[in-house]
XYZ file of C-alpha atoms in Angstrom:
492
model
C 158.460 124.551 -68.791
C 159.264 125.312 -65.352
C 157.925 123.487 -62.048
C 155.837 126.180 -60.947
C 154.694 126.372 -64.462
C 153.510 122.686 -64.656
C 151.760 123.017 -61.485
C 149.576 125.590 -62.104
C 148.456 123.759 -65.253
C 147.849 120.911 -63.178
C 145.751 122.286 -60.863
C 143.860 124.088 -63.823
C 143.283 121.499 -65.196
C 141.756 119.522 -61.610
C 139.884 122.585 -61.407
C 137.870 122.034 -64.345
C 137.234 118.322 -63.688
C 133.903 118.232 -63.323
C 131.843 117.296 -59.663
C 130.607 113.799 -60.793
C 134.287 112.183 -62.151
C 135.835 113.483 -58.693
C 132.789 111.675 -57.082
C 133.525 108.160 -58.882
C 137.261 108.646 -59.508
C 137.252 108.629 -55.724
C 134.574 106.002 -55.238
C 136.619 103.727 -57.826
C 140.065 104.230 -56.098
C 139.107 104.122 -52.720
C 137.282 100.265 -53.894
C 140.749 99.752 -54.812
C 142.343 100.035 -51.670
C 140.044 98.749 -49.663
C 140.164 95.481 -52.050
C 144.026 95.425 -51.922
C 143.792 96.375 -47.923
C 141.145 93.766 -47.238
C 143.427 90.602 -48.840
C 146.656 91.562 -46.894
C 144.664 90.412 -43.316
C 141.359 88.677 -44.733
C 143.015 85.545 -44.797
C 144.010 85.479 -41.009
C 141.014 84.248 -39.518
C 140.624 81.554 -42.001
C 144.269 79.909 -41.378
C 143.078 77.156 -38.918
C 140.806 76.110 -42.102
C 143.272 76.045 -44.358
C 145.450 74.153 -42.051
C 142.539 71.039 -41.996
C 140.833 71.337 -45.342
C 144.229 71.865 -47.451
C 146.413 69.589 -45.220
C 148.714 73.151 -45.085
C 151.475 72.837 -42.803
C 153.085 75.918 -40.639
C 155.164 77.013 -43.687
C 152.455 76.815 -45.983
C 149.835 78.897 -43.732
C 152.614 81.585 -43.907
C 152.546 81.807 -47.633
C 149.216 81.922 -48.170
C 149.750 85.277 -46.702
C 153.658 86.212 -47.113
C 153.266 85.348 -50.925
C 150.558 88.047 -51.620
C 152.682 90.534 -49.169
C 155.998 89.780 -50.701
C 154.474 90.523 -54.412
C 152.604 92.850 -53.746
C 155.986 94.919 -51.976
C 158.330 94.072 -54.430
C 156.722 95.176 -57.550
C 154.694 98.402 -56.028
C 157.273 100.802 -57.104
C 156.783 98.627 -60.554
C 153.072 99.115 -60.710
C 154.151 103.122 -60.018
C 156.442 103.441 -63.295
C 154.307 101.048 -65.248
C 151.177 104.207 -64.663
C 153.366 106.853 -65.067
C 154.913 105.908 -68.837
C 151.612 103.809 -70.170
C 148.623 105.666 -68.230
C 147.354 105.551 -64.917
C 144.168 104.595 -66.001
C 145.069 102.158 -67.994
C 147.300 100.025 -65.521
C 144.899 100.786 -62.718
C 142.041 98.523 -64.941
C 144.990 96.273 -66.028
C 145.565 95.992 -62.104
C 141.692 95.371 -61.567
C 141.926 92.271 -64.371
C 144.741 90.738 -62.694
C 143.100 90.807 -59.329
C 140.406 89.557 -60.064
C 141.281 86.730 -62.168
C 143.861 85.632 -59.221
C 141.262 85.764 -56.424
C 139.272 82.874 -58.408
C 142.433 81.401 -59.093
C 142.895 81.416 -55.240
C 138.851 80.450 -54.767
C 139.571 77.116 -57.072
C 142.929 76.268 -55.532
C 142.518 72.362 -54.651
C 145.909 72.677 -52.437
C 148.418 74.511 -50.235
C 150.574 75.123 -53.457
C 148.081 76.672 -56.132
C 146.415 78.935 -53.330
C 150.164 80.179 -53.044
C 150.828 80.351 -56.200
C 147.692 82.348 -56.935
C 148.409 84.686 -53.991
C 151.580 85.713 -55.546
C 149.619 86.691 -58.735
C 147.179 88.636 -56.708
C 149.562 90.457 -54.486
C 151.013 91.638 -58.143
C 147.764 92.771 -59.529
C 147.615 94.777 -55.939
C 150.934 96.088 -56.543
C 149.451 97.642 -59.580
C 146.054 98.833 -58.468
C 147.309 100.345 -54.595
C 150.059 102.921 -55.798
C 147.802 104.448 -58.119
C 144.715 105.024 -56.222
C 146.413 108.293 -54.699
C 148.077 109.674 -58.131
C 144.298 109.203 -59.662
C 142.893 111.031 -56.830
C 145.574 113.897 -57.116
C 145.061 114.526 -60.418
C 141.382 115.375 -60.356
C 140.735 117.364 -57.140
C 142.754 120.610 -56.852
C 145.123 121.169 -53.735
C 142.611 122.703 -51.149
C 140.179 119.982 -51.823
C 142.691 117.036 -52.002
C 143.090 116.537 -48.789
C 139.550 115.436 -47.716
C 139.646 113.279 -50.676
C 142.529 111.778 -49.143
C 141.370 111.082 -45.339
C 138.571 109.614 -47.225
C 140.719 107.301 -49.097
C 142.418 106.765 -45.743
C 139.221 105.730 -44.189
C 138.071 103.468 -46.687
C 141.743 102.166 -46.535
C 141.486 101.465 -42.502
C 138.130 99.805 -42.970
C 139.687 96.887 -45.429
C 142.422 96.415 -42.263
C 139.436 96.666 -39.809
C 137.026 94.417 -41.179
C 139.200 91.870 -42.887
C 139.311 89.360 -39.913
C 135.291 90.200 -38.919
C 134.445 89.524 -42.540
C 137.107 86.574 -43.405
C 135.452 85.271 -39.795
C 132.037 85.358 -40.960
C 132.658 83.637 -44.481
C 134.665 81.276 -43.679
C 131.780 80.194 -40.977
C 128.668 80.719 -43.136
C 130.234 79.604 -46.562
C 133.354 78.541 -46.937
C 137.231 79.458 -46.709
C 136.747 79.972 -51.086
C 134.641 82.638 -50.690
C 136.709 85.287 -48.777
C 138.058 85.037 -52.845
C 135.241 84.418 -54.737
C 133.867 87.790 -52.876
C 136.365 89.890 -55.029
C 135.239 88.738 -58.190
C 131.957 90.493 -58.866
C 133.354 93.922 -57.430
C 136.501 93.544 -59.382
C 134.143 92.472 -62.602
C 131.822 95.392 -62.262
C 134.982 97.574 -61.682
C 137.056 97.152 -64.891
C 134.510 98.820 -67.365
C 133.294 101.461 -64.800
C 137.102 102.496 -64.130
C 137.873 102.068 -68.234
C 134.892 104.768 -68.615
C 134.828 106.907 -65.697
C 138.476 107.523 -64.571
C 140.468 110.358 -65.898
C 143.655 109.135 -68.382
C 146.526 111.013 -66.779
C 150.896 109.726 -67.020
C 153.533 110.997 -64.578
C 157.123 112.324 -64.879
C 158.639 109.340 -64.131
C 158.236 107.047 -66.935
C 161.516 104.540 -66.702
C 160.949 101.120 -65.236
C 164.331 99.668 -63.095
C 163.947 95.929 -64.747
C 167.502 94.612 -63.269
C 166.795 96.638 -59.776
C 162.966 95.326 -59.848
C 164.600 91.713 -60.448
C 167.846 91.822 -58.012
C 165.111 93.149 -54.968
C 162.592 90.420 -55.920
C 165.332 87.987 -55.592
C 166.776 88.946 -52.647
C 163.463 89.667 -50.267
C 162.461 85.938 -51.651
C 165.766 84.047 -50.672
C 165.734 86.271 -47.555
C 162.051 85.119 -46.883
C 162.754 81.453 -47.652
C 165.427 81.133 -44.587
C 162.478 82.023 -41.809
C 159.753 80.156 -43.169
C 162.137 76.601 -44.430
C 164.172 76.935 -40.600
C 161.585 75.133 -38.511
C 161.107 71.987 -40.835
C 164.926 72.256 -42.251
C 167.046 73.425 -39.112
C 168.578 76.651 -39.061
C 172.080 75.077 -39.550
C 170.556 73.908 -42.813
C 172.155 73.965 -46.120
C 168.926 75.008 -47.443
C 168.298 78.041 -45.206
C 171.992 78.621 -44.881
C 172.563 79.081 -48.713
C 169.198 81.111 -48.978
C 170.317 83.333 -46.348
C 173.609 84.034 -47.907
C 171.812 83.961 -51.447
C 169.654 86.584 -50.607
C 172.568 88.606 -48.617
C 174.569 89.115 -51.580
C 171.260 90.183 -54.105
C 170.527 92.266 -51.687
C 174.091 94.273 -51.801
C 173.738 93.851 -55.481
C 170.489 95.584 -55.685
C 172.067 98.267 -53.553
C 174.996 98.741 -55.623
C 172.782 98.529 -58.334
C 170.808 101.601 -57.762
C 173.551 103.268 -56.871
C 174.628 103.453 -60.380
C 170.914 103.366 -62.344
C 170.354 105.758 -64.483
C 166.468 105.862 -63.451
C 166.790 103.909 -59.893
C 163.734 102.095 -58.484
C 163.916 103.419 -54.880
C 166.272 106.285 -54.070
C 168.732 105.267 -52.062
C 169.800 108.695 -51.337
C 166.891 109.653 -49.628
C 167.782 107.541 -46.597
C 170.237 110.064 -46.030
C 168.102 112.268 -45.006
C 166.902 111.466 -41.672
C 163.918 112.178 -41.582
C 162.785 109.694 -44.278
C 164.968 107.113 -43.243
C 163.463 107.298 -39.544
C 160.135 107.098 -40.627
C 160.629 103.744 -42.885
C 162.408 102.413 -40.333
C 159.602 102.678 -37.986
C 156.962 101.589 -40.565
C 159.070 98.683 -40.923
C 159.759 97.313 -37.694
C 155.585 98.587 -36.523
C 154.654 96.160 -39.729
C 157.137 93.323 -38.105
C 155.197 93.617 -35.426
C 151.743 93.925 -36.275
C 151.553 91.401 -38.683
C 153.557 88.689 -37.193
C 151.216 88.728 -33.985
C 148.294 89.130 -36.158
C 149.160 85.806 -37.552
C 149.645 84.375 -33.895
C 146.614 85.919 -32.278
C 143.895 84.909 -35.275
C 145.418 81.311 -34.625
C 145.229 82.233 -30.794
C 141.612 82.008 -30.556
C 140.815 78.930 -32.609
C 143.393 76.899 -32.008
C 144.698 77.718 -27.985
C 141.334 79.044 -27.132
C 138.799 77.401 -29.141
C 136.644 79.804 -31.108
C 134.932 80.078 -34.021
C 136.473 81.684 -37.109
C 133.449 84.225 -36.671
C 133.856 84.737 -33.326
C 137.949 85.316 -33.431
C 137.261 88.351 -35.958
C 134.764 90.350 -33.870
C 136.829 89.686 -30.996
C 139.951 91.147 -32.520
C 137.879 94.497 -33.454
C 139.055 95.758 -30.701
C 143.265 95.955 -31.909
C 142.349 96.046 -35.812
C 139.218 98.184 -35.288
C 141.312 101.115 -33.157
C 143.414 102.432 -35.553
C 140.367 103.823 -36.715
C 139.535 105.768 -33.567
C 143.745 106.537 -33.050
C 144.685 107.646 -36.383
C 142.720 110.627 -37.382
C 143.329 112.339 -33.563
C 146.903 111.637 -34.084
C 147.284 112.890 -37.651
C 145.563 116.186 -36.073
C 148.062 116.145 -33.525
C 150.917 115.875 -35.866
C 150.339 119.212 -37.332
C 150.727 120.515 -33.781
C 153.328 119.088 -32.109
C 155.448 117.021 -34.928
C 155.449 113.412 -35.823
C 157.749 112.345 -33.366
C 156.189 112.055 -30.109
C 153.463 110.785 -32.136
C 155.051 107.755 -33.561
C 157.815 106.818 -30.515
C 154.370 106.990 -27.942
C 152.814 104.674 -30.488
C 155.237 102.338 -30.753
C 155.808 102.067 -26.853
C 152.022 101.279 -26.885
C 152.556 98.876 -28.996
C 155.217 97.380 -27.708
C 153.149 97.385 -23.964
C 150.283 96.062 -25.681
C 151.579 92.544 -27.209
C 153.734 92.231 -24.066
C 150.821 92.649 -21.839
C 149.494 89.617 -23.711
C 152.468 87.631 -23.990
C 152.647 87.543 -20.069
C 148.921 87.288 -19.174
C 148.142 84.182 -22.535
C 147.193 81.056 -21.003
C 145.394 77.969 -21.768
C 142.315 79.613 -19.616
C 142.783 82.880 -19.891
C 139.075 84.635 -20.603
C 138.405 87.644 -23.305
C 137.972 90.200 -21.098
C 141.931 89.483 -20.184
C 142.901 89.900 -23.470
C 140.553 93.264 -24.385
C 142.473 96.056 -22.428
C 146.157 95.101 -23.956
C 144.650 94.298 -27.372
C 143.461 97.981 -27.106
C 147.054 99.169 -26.224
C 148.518 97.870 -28.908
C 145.429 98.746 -31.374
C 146.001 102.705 -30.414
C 149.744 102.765 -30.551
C 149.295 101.295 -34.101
C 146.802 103.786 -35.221
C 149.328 106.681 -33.918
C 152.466 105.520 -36.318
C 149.684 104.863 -38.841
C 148.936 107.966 -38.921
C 152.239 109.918 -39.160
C 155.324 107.651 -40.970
C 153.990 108.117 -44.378
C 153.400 112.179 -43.828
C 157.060 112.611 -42.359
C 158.476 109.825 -45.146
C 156.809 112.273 -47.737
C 157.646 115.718 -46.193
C 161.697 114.732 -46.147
C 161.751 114.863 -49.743
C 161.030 117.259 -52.744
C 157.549 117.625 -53.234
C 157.716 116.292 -57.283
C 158.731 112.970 -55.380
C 156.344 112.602 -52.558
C 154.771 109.922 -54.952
C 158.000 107.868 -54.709
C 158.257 108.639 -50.791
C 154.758 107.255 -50.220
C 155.460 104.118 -52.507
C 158.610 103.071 -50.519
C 157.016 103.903 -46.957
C 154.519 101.095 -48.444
C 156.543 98.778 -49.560
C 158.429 98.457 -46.731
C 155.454 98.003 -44.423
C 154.402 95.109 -47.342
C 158.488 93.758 -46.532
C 157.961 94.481 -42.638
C 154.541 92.432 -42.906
C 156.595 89.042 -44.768
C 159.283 89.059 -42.441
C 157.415 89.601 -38.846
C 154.961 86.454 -39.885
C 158.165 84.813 -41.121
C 160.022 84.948 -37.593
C 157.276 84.479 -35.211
C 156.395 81.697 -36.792
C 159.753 80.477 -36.760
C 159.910 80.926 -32.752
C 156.424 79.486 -32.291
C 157.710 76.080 -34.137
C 160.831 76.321 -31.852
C 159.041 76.410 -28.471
C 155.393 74.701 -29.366
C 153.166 73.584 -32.202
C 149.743 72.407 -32.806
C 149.246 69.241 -31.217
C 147.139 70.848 -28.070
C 146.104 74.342 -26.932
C 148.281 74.061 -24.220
C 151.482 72.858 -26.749
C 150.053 75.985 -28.907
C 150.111 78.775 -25.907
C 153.860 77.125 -25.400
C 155.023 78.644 -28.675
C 152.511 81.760 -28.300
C 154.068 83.161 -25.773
C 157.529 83.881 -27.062
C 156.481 84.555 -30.525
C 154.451 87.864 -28.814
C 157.593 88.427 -26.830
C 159.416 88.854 -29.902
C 156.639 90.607 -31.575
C 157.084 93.435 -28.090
C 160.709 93.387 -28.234
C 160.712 94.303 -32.202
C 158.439 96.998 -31.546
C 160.719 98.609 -28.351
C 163.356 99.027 -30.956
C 160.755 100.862 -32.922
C 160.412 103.083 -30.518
C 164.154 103.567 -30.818
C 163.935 104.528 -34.221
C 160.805 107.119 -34.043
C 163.036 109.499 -31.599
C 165.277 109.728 -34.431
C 162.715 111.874 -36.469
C 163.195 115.319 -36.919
C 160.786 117.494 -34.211
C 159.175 118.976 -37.253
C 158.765 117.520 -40.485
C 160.779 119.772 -43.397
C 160.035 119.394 -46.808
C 162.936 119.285 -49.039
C 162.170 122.519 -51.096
C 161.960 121.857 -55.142
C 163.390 125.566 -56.151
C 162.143 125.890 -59.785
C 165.178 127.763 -60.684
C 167.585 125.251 -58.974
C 168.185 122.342 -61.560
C 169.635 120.010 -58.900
C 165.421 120.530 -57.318
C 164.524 118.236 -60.112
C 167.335 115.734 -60.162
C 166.315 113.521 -57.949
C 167.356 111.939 -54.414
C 171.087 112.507 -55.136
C 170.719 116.327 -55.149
C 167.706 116.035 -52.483
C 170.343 113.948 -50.255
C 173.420 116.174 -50.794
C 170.995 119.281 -49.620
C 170.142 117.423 -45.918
């Protein structure tokens, strides 16, 4: 059966899906990616806890959220494969089970190390429910309907970034830290059954998991994770950090080499080739070094060098998590205009403005209304790449493989996310600590300098997209169409 073929039956068959199972298929996804959105930042505002009530030192603080990030990267092109061979529907409720179990694990953790430990399980059961909300989606509206369905899946997706610190905030002040868990656990519980009844069974073309590739990546992001986060306590010139830093080196050229060669690869290699694509991670990557890293410095910011409540931090950062909101669906009308590129290199040099802004105006008395105007900066410059890496990531490559495009645009915000906490932390224990505010603004400072500089270089990057996104075209008749990223890659 040809391409063109197989489409047509696909969207004959979302045509006759009927009104209500598009209504809950994208009620139920959408849940899912706000719940897997929501646990990447909800933790932030509750870190200053954590630190007193779990005795958690810097390191640990950085794995309560690096460990959900790290799984929940590594294994997303996993959680991909695993719906495509056994059932979409069927991994997204496995997903669901998994979550859910873990955030009680995380809600009952009595220290630093089982509310890591649990995080890693839960950033897995993310890995499996986040990748498939969009296939699930696809496969029950038809094309000229799809894309509402998705910029409301975006929406709801935004909202989980948005809220996370507001609502981790208010928990953690009017209950306790456990409950920005134990929240998960009824939704996820009344989830499972509706998603085993309601959602449409559906597999995918791509039904070979990478097992040695899945393993050699793990392995390598971990030992290259390690180094950053051990380098404060052990010294840089550690054998610890030093071995884990070469450890993770040489996985890392093995999983390349690796992929090289597999028969079905896990992330295709080839496609960085093509410029477009490889631009467009490369931006999502350093924007997620960025973001995240001064996320974890500014949520800290407020308790710790300023003095506020855990509450009070997450409405004031509403106005930098809260403006992607406003940014991103002006700039992803934009796109279609004038290309991604302005798009993402203006957004990155807001960003980049932004946390230096703060960097040079943070001190031990500076007021809110100081902070607001570069907070929004930076807030609107992330809402602009937001809103046009994964659409250029996806439009480099055939359309049968936007799926895979999306997936590694994701992960690599996910890495991006692990390694900017990693290294501003790691500059914030060289230059201050936690004994005062004052000791705290010390390290601050540099870490959001960092932060600035790392997103500069993403500006860098984002003039290296193409003017106008070009799909890769998947010619029916034109055997190397369906290949895969070799013969997309040798076409560029």
């Amino acid at each position: 059966m040809t391409s063109k073929t197989a489409t047509g039956r696909e969207a004959s068959e979302a045509d006759a899906v009927p009104a209500a199972r598009r209504v809950w298929t994208l009620v139920l996804a959408g849940l899912g990616a706000f719940l897997c959105s929501l646990d990447v930042v909800v933790v932030a505002t509750a870190l200053p806890v954590l630190r007193t009530h779990l005795g958690a030192s810097l390191s640990d603080l950085e794995w309560t959220i690096n460990a959900y990030n790290l799984a929940f990267a590594c294994l997303m092109l996993t959680g991909s494969a695993l719906g495509d061979r056994f059932g979409r529907r069927r991994i997204y409720v496995t997903g669901l089970a998994v979550f859910t179990a873990a955030s009680a694990a995380c809600a009952l953790a009595g220290g630093a190390g089982a509310l890591v430990a649990a995080r890693v399980v839960e950033g897995a059961g993310a890995a499996l429910l986040l990748p498939l909300t969009l296939t699930l989606i696809s496969d029950v509206f038809p094309v000229e309907k799809r894309g509402g369905a998705i910029g409301l899946w975006g929406g709801i997706t935004g909202l989980g970034v948005a809220g996370g610190p507001v609502l981790g905030g208010a928990i953690t002040d009017g209950l306790a830290w456990q409950w920005i868990f134990w929240i998960n656990v009824p939704v996820g519980l009344v989830m499972i059954p509706l998603s085993a009844t309601l959602l449409r069974e559906s597999r995918g073309p791509r039904p070979h998991l990478d097992v040695p590739g899945q393993l050699l990546a793990g392995l390598g992001m971990f030992a290259l994770t390690w180094a950053p986060v051990r380098a404060p306590s052990a010294g840089w010139d550690s054998p610890e950090v030093a071995g884990s830093l070469a450890a993770g080196a040489v996985l890392v050229a093995a999983f390349l080499l690796w992929e090289r060669r597999a028969a079905h690869p896990m992330l295709p290699l080839a496609y960085f080739r093509l410029r477009g694509f490889a631009s467009a991670n490369a931006v999502i990557f350093l924007l997620a070094v960025s973001l995240l890293g001064a996320l974890f410095m500014m949520t800290q910011l407020f308790q710790v060098g300023l003095g506020d409540s855990p509450l009070q931090t997450g409405l004031r950062l509403l106005v930098w998590t809260g403006m992607p909101m406003v940014a991103a669906p002006l700039a992803g009308a934009l796109a279609d205009r004038i290309g991604p590129r302005p798009l993402m290199a203006g957004g990155m040099v807001l960003q980049a403005a932004g946390l230096g802004w703060l960097a040079a105006v943070t001190a031990p008395d500076v007021s809110y209304g100081t902070l607001v105007a570069p907070l929004v900066v930076a807030g609107a410059g992330t809402g602009m790449v937001f809103a046009t890496t994964a659409g250029a990531a996806t439009a480099a490559v055939p359309a049968g493989d936007a799926g895979v495009a999306a997936g590694t645009n994701t992960a690599l915000r996910e890495l991006g996310a692990v390694f900017g906490i990693a290294i501003l932390a790691a500059v914030f224990a060289h230059s201050g600590g936690y004994e005062t505010p004052a000791s705290f603004i010390d390290g601050f400072k540099p870490a959001l300098w960092v932060a600035s500089a790392v997103a500069a270089a993403g500006v860098v990057a984002a003039l290296c997209v193409p003017a106008k996104a070009r799909a890769v075209p998947a010619d029916p008749a034109d055997p190397a169409a369906s290949a895969g990223p070799r013969s997309a890659a040798s076409r560029s």
